[in-house]
mmCIF file of C-alpha atoms in Angstrom:
data_model
loop_
_atom_site.group_PDB
_atom_site.id
_atom_site.type_symbol
_atom_site.label_atom_id
_atom_site.label_comp_id
_atom_site.label_asym_id
_atom_site.label_seq_id
_atom_site.Cartn_x
_atom_site.Cartn_y
_atom_site.Cartn_z
ATOM 1 C CA MET A 1 -8.184 5.344 -20.495
ATOM 2 C CA SER A 2 -8.247 1.728 -19.309
ATOM 3 C CA LYS A 3 -10.592 0.879 -16.449
ATOM 4 C CA LYS A 4 -9.683 -0.571 -13.061
ATOM 5 C CA VAL A 5 -11.877 -3.435 -11.833
ATOM 6 C CA LEU A 6 -12.874 -4.841 -8.465
ATOM 7 C CA PHE A 7 -13.620 -8.543 -8.937
ATOM 8 C CA ILE A 8 -15.673 -9.354 -5.843
ATOM 9 C CA ASP A 9 -16.550 -12.770 -4.501
ATOM 10 C CA ARG A 10 -20.040 -13.128 -2.990
ATOM 11 C CA ASP A 11 -20.136 -15.755 -0.220
ATOM 12 C CA GLY A 12 -17.813 -14.914 2.652
ATOM 13 C CA THR A 13 -17.152 -11.465 1.195
ATOM 14 C CA LEU A 14 -20.436 -9.629 0.617
ATOM 15 C CA VAL A 15 -22.587 -12.084 2.552
ATOM 16 C CA LEU A 16 -21.626 -14.449 5.340
ATOM 17 C CA GLU A 17 -21.048 -17.961 4.109
ATOM 18 C CA PRO A 18 -23.514 -20.443 5.643
ATOM 19 C CA PRO A 19 -21.712 -22.859 7.959
ATOM 20 C CA VAL A 20 -21.586 -26.608 7.373
ATOM 21 C CA ASP A 21 -22.787 -26.779 3.747
ATOM 22 C CA TYR A 22 -21.484 -23.351 2.491
ATOM 23 C CA GLN A 23 -24.639 -23.105 0.381
ATOM 24 C CA LEU A 24 -26.852 -20.024 0.359
ATOM 25 C CA ASP A 25 -30.045 -21.738 -0.748
ATOM 26 C CA SER A 26 -32.697 -19.900 1.266
ATOM 27 C CA LEU A 27 -33.519 -16.403 2.465
ATOM 28 C CA GLU A 28 -33.301 -17.651 6.039
ATOM 29 C CA LYS A 29 -29.583 -18.243 5.556
ATOM 30 C CA LEU A 30 -28.929 -14.782 4.098
ATOM 31 C CA GLU A 31 -26.804 -12.569 6.347
ATOM 32 C CA PHE A 32 -24.716 -9.672 5.050
ATOM 33 C CA TYR A 33 -21.080 -9.109 5.954
ATOM 34 C CA PRO A 34 -20.656 -6.468 8.712
ATOM 35 C CA LYS A 35 -20.246 -2.895 7.381
ATOM 36 C CA VAL A 36 -20.431 -4.060 3.780
ATOM 37 C CA PHE A 37 -23.275 -1.729 2.745
ATOM 38 C CA GLN A 38 -21.709 1.384 4.246
ATOM 39 C CA TYR A 39 -18.328 0.911 2.633
ATOM 40 C CA MET A 40 -19.354 -0.686 -0.637
ATOM 41 C CA ALA A 41 -21.581 2.350 -1.141
ATOM 42 C CA LYS A 42 -18.582 4.639 -0.563
ATOM 43 C CA ILE A 43 -16.434 2.588 -2.921
ATOM 44 C CA ALA A 44 -19.127 2.756 -5.605
ATOM 45 C CA SER A 45 -19.694 6.501 -5.256
ATOM 46 C CA GLU A 46 -16.176 7.774 -4.553
ATOM 47 C CA LEU A 47 -13.768 5.470 -6.381
ATOM 48 C CA ASP A 48 -13.214 4.778 -10.043
ATOM 49 C CA TYR A 49 -13.587 1.001 -10.214
ATOM 50 C CA GLU A 50 -15.862 -1.192 -12.296
ATOM 51 C CA LEU A 51 -17.617 -3.626 -9.959
ATOM 52 C CA VAL A 52 -17.799 -7.264 -11.065
ATOM 53 C CA MET A 53 -19.181 -10.163 -9.016
ATOM 54 C CA VAL A 54 -17.469 -13.527 -9.536
ATOM 55 C CA THR A 55 -18.778 -16.518 -7.582
ATOM 56 C CA ASN A 56 -18.443 -20.292 -7.625
ATOM 57 C CA GLN A 57 -21.716 -22.051 -6.838
ATOM 58 C CA ASP A 58 -20.932 -25.755 -6.667
ATOM 59 C CA GLY A 59 -23.370 -27.851 -8.682
ATOM 60 C CA LEU A 60 -25.909 -25.065 -9.227
ATOM 61 C CA GLY A 61 -28.760 -26.491 -11.294
ATOM 62 C CA THR A 62 -28.233 -30.056 -10.094
ATOM 63 C CA ASP A 63 -30.234 -31.992 -7.529
ATOM 64 C CA SER A 64 -27.777 -30.965 -4.817
ATOM 65 C CA PHE A 65 -28.399 -27.259 -5.505
ATOM 66 C CA PRO A 66 -31.594 -26.575 -7.501
ATOM 67 C CA GLU A 67 -31.699 -23.191 -9.243
ATOM 68 C CA ASP A 68 -35.035 -22.281 -7.660
ATOM 69 C CA THR A 69 -33.360 -22.325 -4.219
ATOM 70 C CA PHE A 70 -30.491 -20.097 -5.382
ATOM 71 C CA TRP A 71 -32.168 -17.175 -7.140
ATOM 72 C CA PRO A 72 -34.376 -15.773 -4.349
ATOM 73 C CA ALA A 73 -31.313 -15.110 -2.175
ATOM 74 C CA GLN A 74 -29.199 -13.929 -5.137
ATOM 75 C CA ASN A 75 -31.894 -11.514 -6.290
ATOM 76 C CA LYS A 76 -32.252 -10.209 -2.733
ATOM 77 C CA VAL A 77 -28.490 -9.581 -2.548
ATOM 78 C CA MET A 78 -28.473 -7.684 -5.839
ATOM 79 C CA SER A 79 -31.553 -5.653 -4.931
ATOM 80 C CA ALA A 80 -30.183 -4.728 -1.499
ATOM 81 C CA PHE A 81 -26.929 -3.433 -2.972
ATOM 82 C CA GLU A 82 -28.662 -1.536 -5.775
ATOM 83 C CA LYS A 83 -30.735 0.303 -3.176
ATOM 84 C CA GLU A 84 -27.448 1.494 -1.662
ATOM 85 C CA GLY A 85 -26.145 2.693 -5.027
ATOM 86 C CA VAL A 86 -23.929 -0.340 -5.607
ATOM 87 C CA VAL A 87 -24.387 -1.684 -9.133
ATOM 88 C CA PHE A 88 -22.382 -4.599 -10.522
ATOM 89 C CA THR A 89 -21.708 -4.194 -14.239
ATOM 90 C CA GLU A 90 -21.308 -7.962 -14.592
ATOM 91 C CA VAL A 91 -22.178 -11.027 -12.513
ATOM 92 C CA PHE A 92 -20.309 -14.241 -13.326
ATOM 93 C CA ILE A 93 -21.523 -17.501 -11.772
ATOM 94 C CA ASP A 94 -19.701 -20.767 -12.278
ATOM 95 C CA LYS A 95 -21.968 -23.747 -11.636
ATOM 96 C CA THR A 96 -19.445 -26.582 -11.792
ATOM 97 C CA PHE A 97 -18.083 -28.871 -9.068
ATOM 98 C CA PRO A 98 -14.383 -28.672 -8.157
ATOM 99 C CA HIS A 99 -13.602 -32.153 -9.552
ATOM 100 C CA GLU A 100 -14.722 -31.068 -13.032
ATOM 101 C CA ASN A 101 -11.669 -28.775 -13.349
ATOM 102 C CA ALA A 102 -13.635 -26.358 -15.515
ATOM 103 C CA GLU A 103 -11.780 -23.405 -17.070
ATOM 104 C CA THR A 104 -14.649 -21.200 -15.886
ATOM 105 C CA ARG A 105 -14.204 -22.013 -12.204
ATOM 106 C CA LYS A 106 -12.118 -19.775 -9.957
ATOM 107 C CA PRO A 107 -9.138 -19.583 -9.741
ATOM 108 C CA ARG A 108 -9.180 -20.105 -13.506
ATOM 109 C CA THR A 109 -10.116 -17.175 -15.705
ATOM 110 C CA GLY A 110 -12.394 -18.724 -18.336
ATOM 111 C CA LEU A 111 -15.340 -16.483 -17.399
ATOM 112 C CA LEU A 112 -13.202 -13.328 -17.418
ATOM 113 C CA THR A 113 -11.351 -13.368 -20.735
ATOM 114 C CA GLN A 114 -12.871 -10.039 -21.791
ATOM 115 C CA TYR A 115 -10.853 -8.297 -19.068
ATOM 116 C CA PHE A 116 -7.531 -9.207 -20.686
ATOM 117 C CA ASP A 117 -8.099 -6.399 -23.209
ATOM 118 C CA LYS A 118 -5.303 -4.026 -22.124
ATOM 119 C CA GLU A 119 -6.806 -1.063 -23.926
ATOM 120 C CA LYS A 120 -10.049 -1.369 -21.955
ATOM 121 C CA TYR A 121 -8.926 -2.718 -18.576
ATOM 122 C CA ASP A 122 -6.064 -1.982 -16.205
ATOM 123 C CA LEU A 123 -5.636 -5.339 -14.490
ATOM 124 C CA LYS A 124 -2.310 -4.376 -12.911
ATOM 125 C CA ASN A 125 -4.144 -1.844 -10.739
ATOM 126 C CA SER A 126 -7.264 -3.960 -10.257
ATOM 127 C CA PHE A 127 -8.131 -6.145 -7.265
ATOM 128 C CA VAL A 128 -9.836 -9.427 -6.443
ATOM 129 C CA LEU A 129 -11.708 -9.355 -3.117
ATOM 130 C CA GLY A 130 -12.449 -12.723 -1.595
ATOM 131 C CA ASP A 131 -12.293 -14.984 1.448
ATOM 132 C CA ARG A 132 -10.671 -18.039 -0.144
ATOM 133 C CA ILE A 133 -7.073 -18.592 -1.158
ATOM 134 C CA THR A 134 -8.439 -19.478 -4.609
ATOM 135 C CA ASP A 135 -9.705 -15.895 -4.910
ATOM 136 C CA MET A 136 -6.137 -14.746 -4.311
ATOM 137 C CA GLU A 137 -4.911 -17.194 -6.947
ATOM 138 C CA LEU A 138 -7.461 -15.698 -9.321
ATOM 139 C CA ALA A 139 -5.818 -12.324 -8.672
ATOM 140 C CA LYS A 140 -2.446 -13.826 -9.607
ATOM 141 C CA ASN A 141 -3.888 -15.410 -12.763
ATOM 142 C CA LEU A 142 -5.431 -12.095 -13.819
ATOM 143 C CA GLY A 143 -2.257 -10.141 -13.134
ATOM 144 C CA ALA A 144 -4.156 -8.165 -10.485
ATOM 145 C CA LYS A 145 -3.726 -7.903 -6.694
ATOM 146 C CA GLY A 146 -5.689 -9.573 -3.932
ATOM 147 C CA ILE A 147 -7.595 -8.320 -0.912
ATOM 148 C CA PHE A 148 -7.986 -11.300 1.401
ATOM 149 C CA LEU A 149 -10.940 -11.348 3.814
ATOM 150 C CA SER A 150 -9.310 -14.201 5.620
ATOM 151 C CA GLU A 151 -11.482 -15.686 8.343
ATOM 152 C CA ASP A 152 -9.848 -19.052 7.550
ATOM 153 C CA PRO A 153 -6.529 -18.794 5.604
ATOM 154 C CA GLU A 154 -6.766 -22.437 4.491
ATOM 155 C CA LEU A 155 -10.237 -22.145 2.983
ATOM 156 C CA GLY A 156 -9.985 -23.321 -0.616
ATOM 157 C CA ALA A 157 -6.369 -24.511 -0.230
ATOM 158 C CA ASP A 158 -7.258 -27.904 -1.699
ATOM 159 C CA GLU A 159 -8.088 -26.237 -5.038
ATOM 160 C CA ILE A 160 -5.036 -24.038 -5.613
ATOM 161 C CA GLU A 161 -2.994 -24.851 -8.684
ATOM 162 C CA THR A 162 0.261 -22.934 -8.174
ATOM 163 C CA SER A 163 2.674 -22.407 -5.310
ATOM 164 C CA LYS A 164 1.196 -20.858 -2.215
ATOM 165 C CA GLN A 165 4.065 -18.363 -1.957
ATOM 166 C CA ALA A 166 3.361 -17.052 -5.460
ATOM 167 C CA ILE A 167 -0.246 -16.500 -4.410
ATOM 168 C CA LEU A 168 0.696 -14.796 -1.148
ATOM 169 C CA ASP A 169 2.966 -12.420 -3.063
ATOM 170 C CA CYS A 170 -0.114 -11.096 -4.892
ATOM 171 C CA ILE A 171 -1.988 -10.196 -1.697
ATOM 172 C CA ALA A 172 -1.972 -6.443 -1.139
ATOM 173 C CA LEU A 173 -4.155 -6.428 1.983
ATOM 174 C CA THR A 174 -5.435 -8.983 4.474
ATOM 175 C CA SER A 175 -8.407 -7.738 6.491
ATOM 176 C CA THR A 176 -11.891 -8.743 7.577
ATOM 177 C CA ASP A 177 -12.913 -5.110 8.111
ATOM 178 C CA TRP A 178 -14.709 -3.401 5.230
ATOM 179 C CA GLU A 179 -13.712 -0.001 6.587
ATOM 180 C CA ALA A 180 -10.044 -0.972 6.259
ATOM 181 C CA ILE A 181 -10.698 -2.252 2.743
ATOM 182 C CA TYR A 182 -12.338 1.021 1.728
ATOM 183 C CA GLU A 183 -9.485 3.086 3.187
ATOM 184 C CA PHE A 184 -6.900 0.911 1.454
ATOM 185 C CA LEU A 185 -8.625 1.337 -1.916
ATOM 186 C CA LYS A 186 -9.136 5.060 -1.467
ATOM 187 C CA LEU A 187 -5.638 5.718 -0.167
ATOM 188 C CA GLU A 188 -3.723 3.752 -2.750
ATOM 189 C CA ASP A 189 -0.057 3.110 -2.008
ATOM 190 C CA ARG A 190 2.139 6.047 -2.891
ATOM 191 C CA VAL A 191 4.959 4.261 -4.666
ATOM 192 C CA SER A 192 7.539 5.968 -6.814
ATOM 193 C CA GLU A 193 11.048 5.380 -8.063
ATOM 194 C CA ILE A 194 13.891 7.416 -9.461
ATOM 195 C CA THR A 195 17.133 6.829 -11.331
ATOM 196 C CA ARG A 196 19.701 9.613 -11.062
ATOM 197 C CA ASN A 197 22.983 9.165 -12.889
ATOM 198 C CA THR A 198 25.814 11.696 -13.033
ATOM 199 C CA ASN A 199 29.550 11.529 -13.677
ATOM 200 C CA GLU A 200 29.954 11.086 -9.914
ATOM 201 C CA THR A 201 27.120 8.779 -8.851
ATOM 202 C CA ASN A 202 24.667 6.210 -10.188
ATOM 203 C CA ILE A 203 21.560 6.097 -7.983
ATOM 204 C CA TYR A 204 18.375 4.045 -8.000
ATOM 205 C CA ILE A 205 15.742 4.530 -5.283
ATOM 206 C CA LYS A 206 12.266 3.074 -4.918
ATOM 207 C CA LEU A 207 10.001 4.414 -2.171
ATOM 208 C CA ASN A 208 6.652 3.240 -0.828
ATOM 209 C CA LEU A 209 5.366 5.855 1.609
ATOM 210 C CA ASP A 210 2.691 3.408 2.783
ATOM 211 C CA GLY A 211 4.904 0.402 3.334
ATOM 212 C CA SER A 212 5.954 -1.496 6.449
ATOM 213 C CA GLY A 213 9.664 -0.764 6.839
ATOM 214 C CA LYS A 214 11.093 -3.274 4.367
ATOM 215 C CA ASN A 215 14.472 -1.973 3.219
ATOM 216 C CA ASP A 216 17.190 -2.978 0.775
ATOM 217 C CA ILE A 217 19.944 -0.386 1.042
ATOM 218 C CA ASP A 218 23.503 -0.316 -0.269
ATOM 219 C CA THR A 219 25.306 3.001 -0.733
ATOM 220 C CA GLY A 220 28.810 1.721 -0.147
ATOM 221 C CA LEU A 221 28.876 3.541 3.212
ATOM 222 C CA SER A 222 27.903 1.254 6.071
ATOM 223 C CA PHE A 223 26.940 3.925 8.581
ATOM 224 C CA PHE A 224 24.967 5.849 5.957
ATOM 225 C CA ASP A 225 23.116 2.590 5.151
ATOM 226 C CA HIS A 226 22.366 2.186 8.863
ATOM 227 C CA MET A 227 20.929 5.710 9.090
ATOM 228 C CA LEU A 228 18.839 5.336 5.930
ATOM 229 C CA ASP A 229 17.502 2.078 7.362
ATOM 230 C CA GLN A 230 16.195 4.088 10.335
ATOM 231 C CA ILE A 231 14.105 6.185 7.949
ATOM 232 C CA GLY A 232 12.421 3.136 6.435
ATOM 233 C CA ARG A 233 11.933 1.151 9.619
ATOM 234 C CA HIS A 234 10.764 3.928 11.935
ATOM 235 C CA GLY A 235 8.888 5.764 9.193
ATOM 236 C CA ALA A 236 7.026 2.591 8.110
ATOM 237 C CA MET A 237 8.210 3.124 4.536
ATOM 238 C CA ASP A 238 9.679 0.609 2.114
ATOM 239 C CA LEU A 239 13.020 1.776 0.730
ATOM 240 C CA THR A 240 15.231 0.309 -1.952
ATOM 241 C CA ILE A 241 18.395 2.375 -2.360
ATOM 242 C CA LYS A 242 21.284 1.306 -4.609
ATOM 243 C CA VAL A 243 24.190 3.702 -5.063
ATOM 244 C CA LYS A 244 27.523 3.456 -6.840
ATOM 245 C CA GLY A 245 29.489 6.608 -6.113
ATOM 246 C CA ASP A 246 33.040 7.874 -6.467
ATOM 247 C CA LEU A 247 34.043 6.796 -2.981
ATOM 248 C CA GLU A 248 37.641 6.650 -4.173
ATOM 249 C CA VAL A 249 37.438 10.470 -4.155
ATOM 250 C CA ASP A 250 35.465 10.848 -0.895
ATOM 251 C CA GLU A 251 31.977 10.384 0.584
ATOM 252 C CA HIS A 252 30.564 13.776 -0.364
ATOM 253 C CA HIS A 253 28.967 13.067 -3.728
ATOM 254 C CA THR A 254 27.437 9.753 -2.635
ATOM 255 C CA ILE A 255 25.751 11.268 0.426
ATOM 256 C CA GLU A 256 24.685 14.518 -1.228
ATOM 257 C CA ASP A 257 23.285 12.986 -4.419
ATOM 258 C CA THR A 258 21.475 10.201 -2.545
ATOM 259 C CA MET A 259 19.655 12.699 -0.326
ATOM 260 C CA ILE A 260 18.796 14.995 -3.234
ATOM 261 C CA ALA A 261 17.296 12.009 -5.069
ATOM 262 C CA LEU A 262 15.481 10.784 -1.956
ATOM 263 C CA GLY A 263 14.022 14.253 -1.393
ATOM 264 C CA GLU A 264 12.860 14.485 -5.010
ATOM 265 C CA LEU A 265 11.268 11.065 -4.656
ATOM 266 C CA PHE A 266 9.372 12.099 -1.510
ATOM 267 C CA ASN A 267 8.006 15.106 -3.369
ATOM 268 C CA LYS A 268 7.014 12.912 -6.315
ATOM 269 C CA ALA A 269 5.408 10.186 -4.174
ATOM 270 C CA LEU A 270 3.352 12.713 -2.191
ATOM 271 C CA GLY A 271 1.675 13.714 -5.440
ATOM 272 C CA ASN A 272 -1.190 16.164 -4.922
ATOM 273 C CA LYS A 273 -0.721 15.973 -1.112
ATOM 274 C CA LEU A 274 -4.471 15.697 -0.534
ATOM 275 C CA GLY A 275 -5.316 14.584 2.987
ATOM 276 C CA ILE A 276 -1.773 14.614 4.353
ATOM 277 C CA GLU A 277 -1.092 15.862 7.874
ATOM 278 C CA ARG A 278 1.709 17.994 6.369
ATOM 279 C CA TYR A 279 3.500 18.649 9.669
ATOM 280 C CA GLY A 280 5.295 16.405 11.823
ATOM 281 C CA PHE A 281 8.764 14.560 16.346
ATOM 282 C CA CYS A 282 10.765 14.554 19.335
ATOM 283 C CA LEU A 283 12.334 11.473 20.888
ATOM 284 C CA PRO A 284 14.968 10.500 23.465
ATOM 285 C CA MET A 285 17.809 8.087 22.854
ATOM 286 C CA ASP A 286 19.676 7.347 26.054
ATOM 287 C CA ASP A 287 21.550 10.570 26.922
ATOM 288 C CA CYS A 288 20.294 12.433 23.860
ATOM 289 C CA LEU A 289 17.164 14.341 22.912
ATOM 290 C CA ALA A 290 16.480 14.754 19.203
ATOM 291 C CA GLN A 291 13.795 16.965 17.718
ATOM 292 C CA VAL A 292 12.770 17.105 14.077
ATOM 293 C CA ALA A 293 9.895 19.217 12.782
ATOM 294 C CA VAL A 294 8.883 19.119 9.123
ATOM 295 C CA ASP A 295 6.521 21.002 6.837
ATOM 296 C CA PHE A 296 5.847 19.672 3.339
ATOM 297 C CA GLY A 297 4.690 23.114 2.292
ATOM 298 C CA GLY A 298 6.458 23.324 -1.055
ATOM 299 C CA ARG A 299 9.421 25.482 0.051
ATOM 300 C CA ASN A 300 12.888 24.283 1.073
ATOM 301 C CA TRP A 301 14.526 25.444 4.321
ATOM 302 C CA LEU A 302 16.717 23.912 6.999
ATOM 303 C CA GLU A 303 17.327 25.060 10.573
ATOM 304 C CA TRP A 304 20.107 23.038 12.238
ATOM 305 C CA GLU A 305 21.179 23.004 15.885
ATOM 306 C CA ALA A 306 23.433 19.996 16.388
ATOM 307 C CA ASP A 307 27.168 19.997 17.014
ATOM 308 C CA PHE A 308 29.464 16.996 16.803
ATOM 309 C CA LYS A 309 32.888 16.701 18.430
ATOM 310 C CA ARG A 310 34.091 13.730 16.383
ATOM 311 C CA GLU A 311 35.320 14.029 12.802
ATOM 312 C CA LYS A 312 33.652 10.771 11.768
ATOM 313 C CA ILE A 313 30.990 8.381 13.019
ATOM 314 C CA GLY A 314 31.567 5.049 11.359
ATOM 315 C CA ASP A 315 32.594 5.864 7.796
ATOM 316 C CA MET A 316 30.619 9.131 7.618
ATOM 317 C CA PRO A 317 32.171 12.576 8.155
ATOM 318 C CA THR A 318 30.099 14.491 10.717
ATOM 319 C CA GLU A 319 30.369 17.616 8.564
ATOM 320 C CA MET A 320 28.044 15.856 6.091
ATOM 321 C CA PHE A 321 25.096 15.553 8.497
ATOM 322 C CA PHE A 322 23.948 19.137 7.982
ATOM 323 C CA HIS A 323 24.603 18.867 4.268
ATOM 324 C CA LEU A 324 22.617 15.671 3.734
ATOM 325 C CA PHE A 325 19.489 17.087 5.373
ATOM 326 C CA LYS A 326 19.924 20.329 3.410
ATOM 327 C CA SER A 327 20.097 18.224 0.233
ATOM 328 C CA PHE A 328 16.898 16.438 1.235
ATOM 329 C CA THR A 329 14.996 19.699 1.796
ATOM 330 C CA ASP A 330 16.106 20.963 -1.623
ATOM 331 C CA GLY A 331 14.770 17.841 -3.323
ATOM 332 C CA ALA A 332 11.611 17.406 -1.234
ATOM 333 C CA LYS A 333 10.702 21.108 -1.124
ATOM 334 C CA CYS A 334 10.085 20.968 2.596
ATOM 335 C CA ASN A 335 11.083 22.824 5.753
ATOM 336 C CA LEU A 336 13.121 20.971 8.368
ATOM 337 C CA ASN A 337 13.942 22.180 11.862
ATOM 338 C CA ILE A 338 16.442 19.846 13.532
ATOM 339 C CA LYS A 339 17.847 20.038 17.060
ATOM 340 C CA ALA A 340 19.802 17.536 19.115
ATOM 341 C CA GLU A 341 21.553 17.614 22.456
ATOM 342 C CA GLY A 342 23.513 14.952 24.307
ATOM 343 C CA LYS A 343 26.978 13.547 24.966
ATOM 344 C CA ASN A 344 27.231 10.429 22.809
ATOM 345 C CA GLU A 345 27.776 11.401 19.145
ATOM 346 C CA HIS A 346 26.476 8.102 17.764
ATOM 347 C CA HIS A 347 23.299 8.374 19.830
ATOM 348 C CA LYS A 348 22.876 11.983 18.776
ATOM 349 C CA ILE A 349 22.863 11.387 15.017
ATOM 350 C CA GLU A 350 20.915 8.138 15.281
ATOM 351 C CA GLY A 351 18.338 9.961 17.414
ATOM 352 C CA ILE A 352 18.079 12.625 14.701
ATOM 353 C CA PHE A 353 17.473 10.033 11.986
ATOM 354 C CA LYS A 354 14.869 8.212 14.075
ATOM 355 C CA ALA A 355 13.084 11.476 14.863
ATOM 356 C CA PHE A 356 13.314 12.399 11.179
ATOM 357 C CA ALA A 357 11.678 9.076 10.272
ATOM 358 C CA LYS A 358 8.863 9.620 12.777
ATOM 359 C CA ALA A 359 8.350 13.156 11.516
ATOM 360 C CA MET A 360 8.075 11.853 7.961
ATOM 361 C CA LYS A 361 5.600 9.168 9.019
ATOM 362 C CA MET A 362 3.472 11.732 10.823
ATOM 363 C CA ALA A 363 3.550 14.316 8.041
ATOM 364 C CA VAL A 364 2.718 11.977 5.138
ATOM 365 C CA LYS A 365 -0.143 10.245 6.990
ATOM 366 C CA ARG A 366 -3.504 10.652 5.252
ATOM 367 C CA ASP A 367 -7.081 10.726 6.508
ATOM 368 C CA SER A 368 -9.526 9.145 4.068
ATOM 369 C CA ASN A 369 -12.330 11.315 5.466
ATOM 370 C CA LYS A 370 -10.416 14.570 4.978
ATOM 371 C CA MET A 371 -9.093 14.398 1.447
ATOM 372 C CA PHE A 372 -8.463 18.105 1.048
ATOM 373 C CA LEU A 373 -5.312 20.188 0.805
ATOM 374 C CA PRO A 374 -3.998 21.324 4.221
ATOM 375 C CA SER A 375 -3.344 24.886 3.104
ATOM 376 C CA THR A 376 -5.129 28.241 3.174
ATOM 377 C CA LYS A 377 -3.289 29.172 -0.037
ATOM 378 C CA GLY A 378 -4.998 26.424 -2.001
ATOM 379 C CA MET A 379 -1.676 24.914 -3.117
ATOM 380 C CA LEU A 380 1.432 23.283 -1.643
#
């Protein structure tokens, strides 16, 4: 199995970068990044990454940066981490100046060619951790993702070689908190996708349970799109949903099949369910009160207490509201208990979808310190 790698910058990432000259050339200047020992130790002991240090040291070995001023601090850094159980399998040091345009200098990959062996290394699921935008460009050049410890977003901007937007697109996390970095690496994004084609519908859905509410939804039913958008936005999930259904017949197949597929995708994305809260919401919307309780316990069930006096809301038949949530429970293998009361029918169903989204967000939330199965049965 190919190995995932954490390519970790040194100055500004593991140790604080000395101000003014940015040169760690004495023990007096050595100061470690806050929380780095605690969480690097957890990363090393709990996660399956190869640890590789990659650092640019401008002019190392020249009069401006003699080697004998570099190694005492470098050896101290390595020794301190080893005492905490953090061992770097490789340490790559580029000694050139920026104007030399060396292939070995970050963001170029000349020192790291061995990691392009796809049988040995999984660069797609690897990360570059660093405090300079050039570290993030290195991630792009490796085909990996970046974790940006951005105290100064413009640091290194004068050395980037490609468009800034292309670099930003490779950044998976921006944080200066090593606890957040550890949690991000431990709780990797739960992303899954599904294609479901029948004689009645063609459906593609991509779901990121740990997203930020970015949606791209087109089912051919405007009000259905609006309701599905509530799930993504209020559930902090990224949803791409593309549906071509037999709307010339009616709405039934499009709505039913979309929710079956979405439910199946939730079940798939949850994976082993370790650390999830499992249960989850009640919220008001003007005159209405909507309540949605969920249990991702592995069994499908729906309790429904919501009546609608209109035949349609937008382009959706109200008779389909019960059916679409029933379809979701069948696919997701979860229990849903849904209640709503109020006078405005639009508010009532929108309140249900918002409460549903919040219930999903609550139930799929994970705790990195409690990565066990929330069940006395030992399975969900």
